[in-house]
Amino acid sequence: MAYVIGIDGGGTKTAVAIASDQGELVEQFTVGAINYNGGDAETIAASFQEMFDRIKACCGSSGPIQQIVIGAAGISNPQVSIKLEHSVRRQGYEGALRITGDQETALYGAHNAMQGIILIAGTGSICFGVNAKGEKHRSGGFGHLIDDEGSGYSIGRQLLSVLVQAEDGRLSDTVIPAMVYKQLGLHTVQEIIGFVYSKETTKKNIAALAPIMTTACEQGDEQALRIAKRCADSLHELLVPVIEKLGLQDSPIAVAGSVLQQSPFVQEALANKLKETYPSTRLILPMKNAAYGAVLMACKLLRERSSCVTRTSWPADGR
């Protein structure tokens, strides 16, 4: 059997799909994040080591790996693609490799084709679309320091902002501070400030607070409901240029990422706003995940190359 590997490198975790060169899944698993924008090199190296140890254990000497496709967050930074390729090559893989934005692999998996719209709101946020002519447009996804509105990171930051404003008297009657303190195991504003500005704290740590918003919304907390609405408004703003520039006013919108798939308050607010602006469209769940979308892309790349690829990427003994 010949294999292809699809890798979805999100902001919090990395999903890996191993498949035959005909797209039949063999194994799926997750490892740590491989995003060089906001991640440290040592942790990313460990994620790659674990990933390729498992790939080699699965594929061994039973057949060559013909293509690897990585859909990764953060490749707007050109250095990220270079670092990702170096990380792969250090594992001994010398075969065909394609590195692209995770929005492309997510779109492919969501619609089982490189066409339509995908809206992703996880640790970060991005919207991407392709129309029937093959024209593409992307909005957002430029990183948590200057963008990622409507993302888990953005929600986490707003929750922390509510906490400090409640503590100094600008806000009142909110359950958010108690929930944040409890999740972080902290007790004072000073400790919160220490956590936020610690060099050890990453955007992943801030984004991990996002589920608090949904829990607080379920309790009717006004501040949490406002955050959910702001989040939906921001995600709607991401959709508009993609819909308009590509003429996809009737296209269903696949939604991915923890914010959209785990917060009914954000999803409902976004769906209601879309009814007002684009009544012919609707939100749908992806058909397949982004890792399998990377597998589909890998199979397509194989078909586009010569019909017979003979290069063996791993030594015969699988080392």
mmCIF file of N, CA and C in Angstrom, residues 129-216:
data_model
loop_
_atom_site.group_PDB
_atom_site.id
_atom_site.type_symbol
_atom_site.label_atom_id
_atom_site.label_comp_id
_atom_site.label_asym_id
_atom_site.label_seq_id
_atom_site.Cartn_x
_atom_site.Cartn_y
_atom_site.Cartn_z
ATOM 1 N N GLY A 129 -13.023 31.327 0.949
ATOM 2 C CA GLY A 129 -13.977 30.833 -0.038
ATOM 3 C C GLY A 129 -13.360 30.669 -1.409
ATOM 4 N N VAL A 130 -13.963 29.788 -2.180
ATOM 5 C CA VAL A 130 -13.590 29.558 -3.579
ATOM 6 C C VAL A 130 -14.886 29.418 -4.366
ATOM 7 N N ASN A 131 -15.002 30.144 -5.502
ATOM 8 C CA ASN A 131 -16.218 30.019 -6.307
ATOM 9 C C ASN A 131 -16.027 29.047 -7.466
ATOM 10 N N ALA A 132 -17.045 28.907 -8.291
ATOM 11 C CA ALA A 132 -17.023 27.925 -9.378
ATOM 12 C C ALA A 132 -15.945 28.237 -10.414
ATOM 13 N N LYS A 133 -15.509 29.489 -10.486
ATOM 14 C CA LYS A 133 -14.450 29.876 -11.424
ATOM 15 C C LYS A 133 -13.052 29.583 -10.863
ATOM 16 N N GLY A 134 -12.986 29.153 -9.615
ATOM 17 C CA GLY A 134 -11.691 28.915 -8.987
ATOM 18 C C GLY A 134 -11.107 30.147 -8.341
ATOM 19 N N GLU A 135 -11.874 31.247 -8.330
ATOM 20 C CA GLU A 135 -11.405 32.470 -7.680
ATOM 21 C C GLU A 135 -11.462 32.299 -6.162
ATOM 22 N N LYS A 136 -10.453 32.819 -5.465
ATOM 23 C CA LYS A 136 -10.338 32.642 -4.021
ATOM 24 C C LYS A 136 -10.336 33.994 -3.310
ATOM 25 N N HIS A 137 -10.850 33.972 -2.087
ATOM 26 C CA HIS A 137 -10.691 35.144 -1.228
ATOM 27 C C HIS A 137 -10.673 34.697 0.220
ATOM 28 N N ARG A 138 -9.837 35.355 0.992
ATOM 29 C CA ARG A 138 -9.687 35.044 2.411
ATOM 30 C C ARG A 138 -9.787 36.335 3.202
ATOM 31 N N SER A 139 -10.458 36.269 4.349
ATOM 32 C CA SER A 139 -10.503 37.418 5.248
ATOM 33 C C SER A 139 -10.138 36.954 6.649
ATOM 34 N N GLY A 140 -9.395 37.796 7.363
ATOM 35 C CA GLY A 140 -8.983 37.470 8.720
ATOM 36 C C GLY A 140 -7.832 36.489 8.764
ATOM 37 N N GLY A 141 -7.575 36.001 9.985
ATOM 38 C CA GLY A 141 -6.526 35.011 10.156
ATOM 39 C C GLY A 141 -5.129 35.575 10.208
ATOM 40 N N PHE A 142 -4.980 36.822 10.639
ATOM 41 C CA PHE A 142 -3.653 37.444 10.638
ATOM 42 C C PHE A 142 -2.985 37.451 12.009
ATOM 43 N N GLY A 143 -3.460 36.608 12.903
ATOM 44 C CA GLY A 143 -2.792 36.456 14.187
ATOM 45 C C GLY A 143 -3.432 37.245 15.316
ATOM 46 N N HIS A 144 -3.234 36.752 16.531
ATOM 47 C CA HIS A 144 -3.936 37.311 17.689
ATOM 48 C C HIS A 144 -3.478 38.712 18.072
ATOM 49 N N LEU A 145 -2.275 39.117 17.650
ATOM 50 C CA LEU A 145 -1.803 40.447 18.043
ATOM 51 C C LEU A 145 -2.487 41.555 17.252
ATOM 52 N N ILE A 146 -2.896 41.275 16.017
ATOM 53 C CA ILE A 146 -3.509 42.316 15.194
ATOM 54 C C ILE A 146 -4.858 41.911 14.604
ATOM 55 N N ASP A 147 -5.302 40.667 14.844
ATOM 56 C CA ASP A 147 -6.540 40.218 14.203
ATOM 57 C C ASP A 147 -7.205 39.134 15.058
ATOM 58 N N ASP A 148 -7.769 38.118 14.415
ATOM 59 C CA ASP A 148 -8.430 36.986 15.091
ATOM 60 C C ASP A 148 -9.654 37.414 15.891
ATOM 61 N N GLU A 149 -10.408 38.392 15.358
ATOM 62 C CA GLU A 149 -11.646 38.794 16.020
ATOM 63 C C GLU A 149 -12.657 37.644 15.967
ATOM 64 N N GLY A 150 -13.420 37.489 17.031
ATOM 65 C CA GLY A 150 -14.409 36.421 17.087
ATOM 66 C C GLY A 150 -13.834 35.064 17.427
ATOM 67 N N SER A 151 -12.578 35.017 17.758
ATOM 68 C CA SER A 151 -11.901 33.751 18.048
ATOM 69 C C SER A 151 -11.959 33.414 19.534
ATOM 70 N N GLY A 152 -11.487 32.210 19.874
ATOM 71 C CA GLY A 152 -11.385 31.816 21.266
ATOM 72 C C GLY A 152 -10.453 32.734 22.036
ATOM 73 N N TYR A 153 -9.355 33.134 21.392
ATOM 74 C CA TYR A 153 -8.428 34.060 22.048
ATOM 75 C C TYR A 153 -9.122 35.386 22.341
ATOM 76 N N SER A 154 -9.858 35.895 21.356
ATOM 77 C CA SER A 154 -10.561 37.163 21.534
ATOM 78 C C SER A 154 -11.572 37.073 22.665
ATOM 79 N N ILE A 155 -12.296 35.957 22.735
ATOM 80 C CA ILE A 155 -13.267 35.766 23.811
ATOM 81 C C ILE A 155 -12.559 35.711 25.158
ATOM 82 N N GLY A 156 -11.466 34.942 25.245
ATOM 83 C CA GLY A 156 -10.720 34.844 26.483
ATOM 84 C C GLY A 156 -10.226 36.190 26.965
ATOM 85 N N ARG A 157 -9.730 36.990 26.023
ATOM 86 C CA ARG A 157 -9.251 38.331 26.376
ATOM 87 C C ARG A 157 -10.393 39.179 26.923
ATOM 88 N N GLN A 158 -11.566 39.110 26.287
ATOM 89 C CA GLN A 158 -12.709 39.894 26.750
ATOM 90 C C GLN A 158 -13.183 39.441 28.137
ATOM 91 N N LEU A 159 -13.115 38.147 28.390
ATOM 92 C CA LEU A 159 -13.485 37.652 29.723
ATOM 93 C C LEU A 159 -12.552 38.213 30.787
ATOM 94 N N LEU A 160 -11.271 38.259 30.489
ATOM 95 C CA LEU A 160 -10.305 38.829 31.423
ATOM 96 C C LEU A 160 -10.546 40.325 31.617
ATOM 97 N N SER A 161 -10.953 40.984 30.529
ATOM 98 C CA SER A 161 -11.263 42.408 30.622
ATOM 99 C C SER A 161 -12.476 42.642 31.524
ATOM 100 N N VAL A 162 -13.488 41.785 31.401
ATOM 101 C CA VAL A 162 -14.652 41.888 32.276
ATOM 102 C C VAL A 162 -14.230 41.704 33.732
ATOM 103 N N LEU A 163 -13.339 40.766 33.972
ATOM 104 C CA LEU A 163 -12.889 40.507 35.339
ATOM 105 C C LEU A 163 -12.274 41.751 35.973
ATOM 106 N N VAL A 164 -11.327 42.369 35.268
ATOM 107 C CA VAL A 164 -10.655 43.514 35.889
ATOM 108 C C VAL A 164 -11.603 44.701 36.022
ATOM 109 N N GLN A 165 -12.540 44.852 35.067
ATOM 110 C CA GLN A 165 -13.501 45.953 35.162
ATOM 111 C C GLN A 165 -14.506 45.725 36.291
ATOM 112 N N ALA A 166 -14.837 44.468 36.530
ATOM 113 C CA ALA A 166 -15.725 44.168 37.653
ATOM 114 C C ALA A 166 -15.013 44.405 38.975
ATOM 115 N N GLU A 167 -13.743 44.080 39.024
ATOM 116 C CA GLU A 167 -12.978 44.236 40.270
ATOM 117 C C GLU A 167 -12.770 45.697 40.635
ATOM 118 N N ASP A 168 -12.619 46.574 39.628
ATOM 119 C CA ASP A 168 -12.389 47.978 39.986
ATOM 120 C C ASP A 168 -13.675 48.809 39.997
ATOM 121 N N GLY A 169 -14.822 48.154 39.766
ATOM 122 C CA GLY A 169 -16.101 48.851 39.921
ATOM 123 C C GLY A 169 -16.743 49.338 38.646
ATOM 124 N N ARG A 170 -16.106 49.146 37.493
ATOM 125 C CA ARG A 170 -16.719 49.606 36.243
ATOM 126 C C ARG A 170 -17.895 48.729 35.818
ATOM 127 N N LEU A 171 -17.885 47.470 36.218
ATOM 128 C CA LEU A 171 -18.976 46.549 35.913
ATOM 129 C C LEU A 171 -19.451 45.889 37.195
ATOM 130 N N SER A 172 -20.690 45.403 37.155
ATOM 131 C CA SER A 172 -21.227 44.692 38.318
ATOM 132 C C SER A 172 -22.176 43.601 37.851
ATOM 133 N N ASP A 173 -22.592 42.759 38.791
ATOM 134 C CA ASP A 173 -23.582 41.712 38.523
ATOM 135 C C ASP A 173 -23.173 40.796 37.369
ATOM 136 N N THR A 174 -21.979 40.219 37.475
ATOM 137 C CA THR A 174 -21.524 39.253 36.476
ATOM 138 C C THR A 174 -20.844 38.082 37.185
ATOM 139 N N VAL A 175 -21.108 36.890 36.674
ATOM 140 C CA VAL A 175 -20.515 35.678 37.265
ATOM 141 C C VAL A 175 -19.154 35.367 36.653
ATOM 142 N N ILE A 176 -18.744 36.134 35.673
ATOM 143 C CA ILE A 176 -17.513 35.830 34.933
ATOM 144 C C ILE A 176 -16.267 35.827 35.809
ATOM 145 N N PRO A 177 -16.033 36.836 36.663
ATOM 146 C CA PRO A 177 -14.803 36.815 37.462
ATOM 147 C C PRO A 177 -14.646 35.546 38.286
ATOM 148 N N ALA A 178 -15.710 35.121 38.963
ATOM 149 C CA ALA A 178 -15.610 33.916 39.798
ATOM 150 C C ALA A 178 -15.257 32.697 38.954
ATOM 151 N N MET A 179 -15.803 32.617 37.743
ATOM 152 C CA MET A 179 -15.527 31.475 36.861
ATOM 153 C C MET A 179 -14.083 31.491 36.374
ATOM 154 N N VAL A 180 -13.580 32.669 36.043
ATOM 155 C CA VAL A 180 -12.195 32.789 35.576
ATOM 156 C C VAL A 180 -11.232 32.429 36.704
ATOM 157 N N TYR A 181 -11.465 32.984 37.889
ATOM 158 C CA TYR A 181 -10.612 32.669 39.040
ATOM 159 C C TYR A 181 -10.579 31.158 39.278
ATOM 160 N N LYS A 182 -11.742 30.544 39.248
ATOM 161 C CA LYS A 182 -11.819 29.111 39.527
ATOM 162 C C LYS A 182 -11.050 28.291 38.500
ATOM 163 N N GLN A 183 -11.237 28.609 37.205
ATOM 164 C CA GLN A 183 -10.554 27.835 36.168
ATOM 165 C C GLN A 183 -9.048 27.982 36.255
ATOM 166 N N LEU A 184 -8.578 29.177 36.554
ATOM 167 C CA LEU A 184 -7.137 29.416 36.610
ATOM 168 C C LEU A 184 -6.527 29.051 37.966
ATOM 169 N N GLY A 185 -7.363 28.818 38.962
ATOM 170 C CA GLY A 185 -6.844 28.519 40.294
ATOM 171 C C GLY A 185 -6.199 29.722 40.942
ATOM 172 N N LEU A 186 -6.693 30.912 40.613
ATOM 173 C CA LEU A 186 -6.154 32.159 41.152
ATOM 174 C C LEU A 186 -7.202 32.845 42.012
ATOM 175 N N HIS A 187 -6.780 33.914 42.745
ATOM 176 C CA HIS A 187 -7.698 34.513 43.709
ATOM 177 C C HIS A 187 -7.733 36.036 43.677
ATOM 178 N N THR A 188 -6.747 36.685 43.064
ATOM 179 C CA THR A 188 -6.694 38.146 43.092
ATOM 180 C C THR A 188 -6.402 38.703 41.702
ATOM 181 N N VAL A 189 -6.727 39.983 41.530
ATOM 182 C CA VAL A 189 -6.417 40.663 40.271
ATOM 183 C C VAL A 189 -4.916 40.642 40.018
ATOM 184 N N GLN A 190 -4.145 40.820 41.080
ATOM 185 C CA GLN A 190 -2.692 40.828 40.916
ATOM 186 C C GLN A 190 -2.199 39.500 40.327
ATOM 187 N N GLU A 191 -2.796 38.400 40.789
ATOM 188 C CA GLU A 191 -2.423 37.093 40.254
ATOM 189 C C GLU A 191 -2.852 36.963 38.787
ATOM 190 N N ILE A 192 -4.010 37.537 38.467
ATOM 191 C CA ILE A 192 -4.482 37.519 37.079
ATOM 192 C C ILE A 192 -3.503 38.269 36.178
ATOM 193 N N ILE A 193 -3.073 39.435 36.616
ATOM 194 C CA ILE A 193 -2.120 40.233 35.834
ATOM 195 C C ILE A 193 -0.822 39.452 35.659
ATOM 196 N N GLY A 194 -0.380 38.803 36.708
ATOM 197 C CA GLY A 194 0.831 37.989 36.609
ATOM 198 C C GLY A 194 0.679 36.880 35.593
ATOM 199 N N PHE A 195 -0.499 36.240 35.560
ATOM 200 C CA PHE A 195 -0.769 35.176 34.591
ATOM 201 C C PHE A 195 -0.759 35.726 33.166
ATOM 202 N N VAL A 196 -1.470 36.817 32.948
ATOM 203 C CA VAL A 196 -1.621 37.367 31.597
ATOM 204 C C VAL A 196 -0.283 37.770 30.997
ATOM 205 N N TYR A 197 0.566 38.404 31.807
ATOM 206 C CA TYR A 197 1.814 38.943 31.268
ATOM 207 C C TYR A 197 3.024 38.037 31.486
ATOM 208 N N SER A 198 2.780 36.852 31.983
ATOM 209 C CA SER A 198 3.876 35.899 32.130
ATOM 210 C C SER A 198 4.371 35.428 30.764
ATOM 211 N N LYS A 199 5.675 35.254 30.652
ATOM 212 C CA LYS A 199 6.239 34.749 29.403
ATOM 213 C C LYS A 199 5.802 33.316 29.123
ATOM 214 N N GLU A 200 5.337 32.641 30.150
ATOM 215 C CA GLU A 200 4.890 31.258 29.999
ATOM 216 C C GLU A 200 3.472 31.156 29.453
ATOM 217 N N THR A 201 2.727 32.255 29.510
ATOM 218 C CA THR A 201 1.338 32.248 29.062
ATOM 219 C C THR A 201 1.272 32.463 27.558
ATOM 220 N N THR A 202 0.581 31.578 26.861
ATOM 221 C CA THR A 202 0.446 31.665 25.410
ATOM 222 C C THR A 202 -0.988 32.020 25.030
ATOM 223 N N LYS A 203 -1.197 32.262 23.745
ATOM 224 C CA LYS A 203 -2.563 32.541 23.289
ATOM 225 C C LYS A 203 -3.470 31.339 23.511
ATOM 226 N N LYS A 204 -2.902 30.152 23.509
ATOM 227 C CA LYS A 204 -3.669 28.945 23.804
ATOM 228 C C LYS A 204 -4.231 28.996 25.213
ATOM 229 N N ASN A 205 -3.451 29.487 26.170
ATOM 230 C CA ASN A 205 -3.909 29.590 27.556
ATOM 231 C C ASN A 205 -5.062 30.585 27.688
ATOM 232 N N ILE A 206 -4.974 31.687 26.934
ATOM 233 C CA ILE A 206 -6.050 32.684 26.966
ATOM 234 C C ILE A 206 -7.297 32.122 26.298
ATOM 235 N N ALA A 207 -7.137 31.476 25.153
ATOM 236 C CA ALA A 207 -8.273 30.907 24.427
ATOM 237 C C ALA A 207 -8.974 29.823 25.230
ATOM 238 N N ALA A 208 -8.239 29.139 26.105
ATOM 239 C CA ALA A 208 -8.827 28.067 26.904
ATOM 240 C C ALA A 208 -9.911 28.575 27.854
ATOM 241 N N LEU A 209 -9.958 29.893 28.072
ATOM 242 C CA LEU A 209 -10.993 30.477 28.928
ATOM 243 C C LEU A 209 -12.330 30.620 28.200
ATOM 244 N N ALA A 210 -12.332 30.527 26.889
ATOM 245 C CA ALA A 210 -13.521 30.835 26.082
ATOM 246 C C ALA A 210 -14.782 30.080 26.496
ATOM 247 N N PRO A 211 -14.713 28.793 26.859
ATOM 248 C CA PRO A 211 -15.956 28.099 27.255
ATOM 249 C C PRO A 211 -16.687 28.742 28.427
ATOM 250 N N ILE A 212 -15.983 29.538 29.218
ATOM 251 C CA ILE A 212 -16.636 30.241 30.326
ATOM 252 C C ILE A 212 -17.760 31.129 29.800
ATOM 253 N N MET A 213 -17.544 31.730 28.636
ATOM 254 C CA MET A 213 -18.577 32.590 28.057
ATOM 255 C C MET A 213 -19.884 31.835 27.877
ATOM 256 N N THR A 214 -19.819 30.618 27.317
ATOM 257 C CA THR A 214 -21.034 29.838 27.076
ATOM 258 C C THR A 214 -21.717 29.466 28.385
ATOM 259 N N THR A 215 -20.924 29.044 29.370
ATOM 260 C CA THR A 215 -21.491 28.685 30.671
ATOM 261 C C THR A 215 -22.183 29.884 31.312
ATOM 262 N N ALA A 216 -21.550 31.051 31.214
ATOM 263 C CA ALA A 216 -22.147 32.267 31.781
ATOM 264 C C ALA A 216 -23.391 32.684 31.002
#
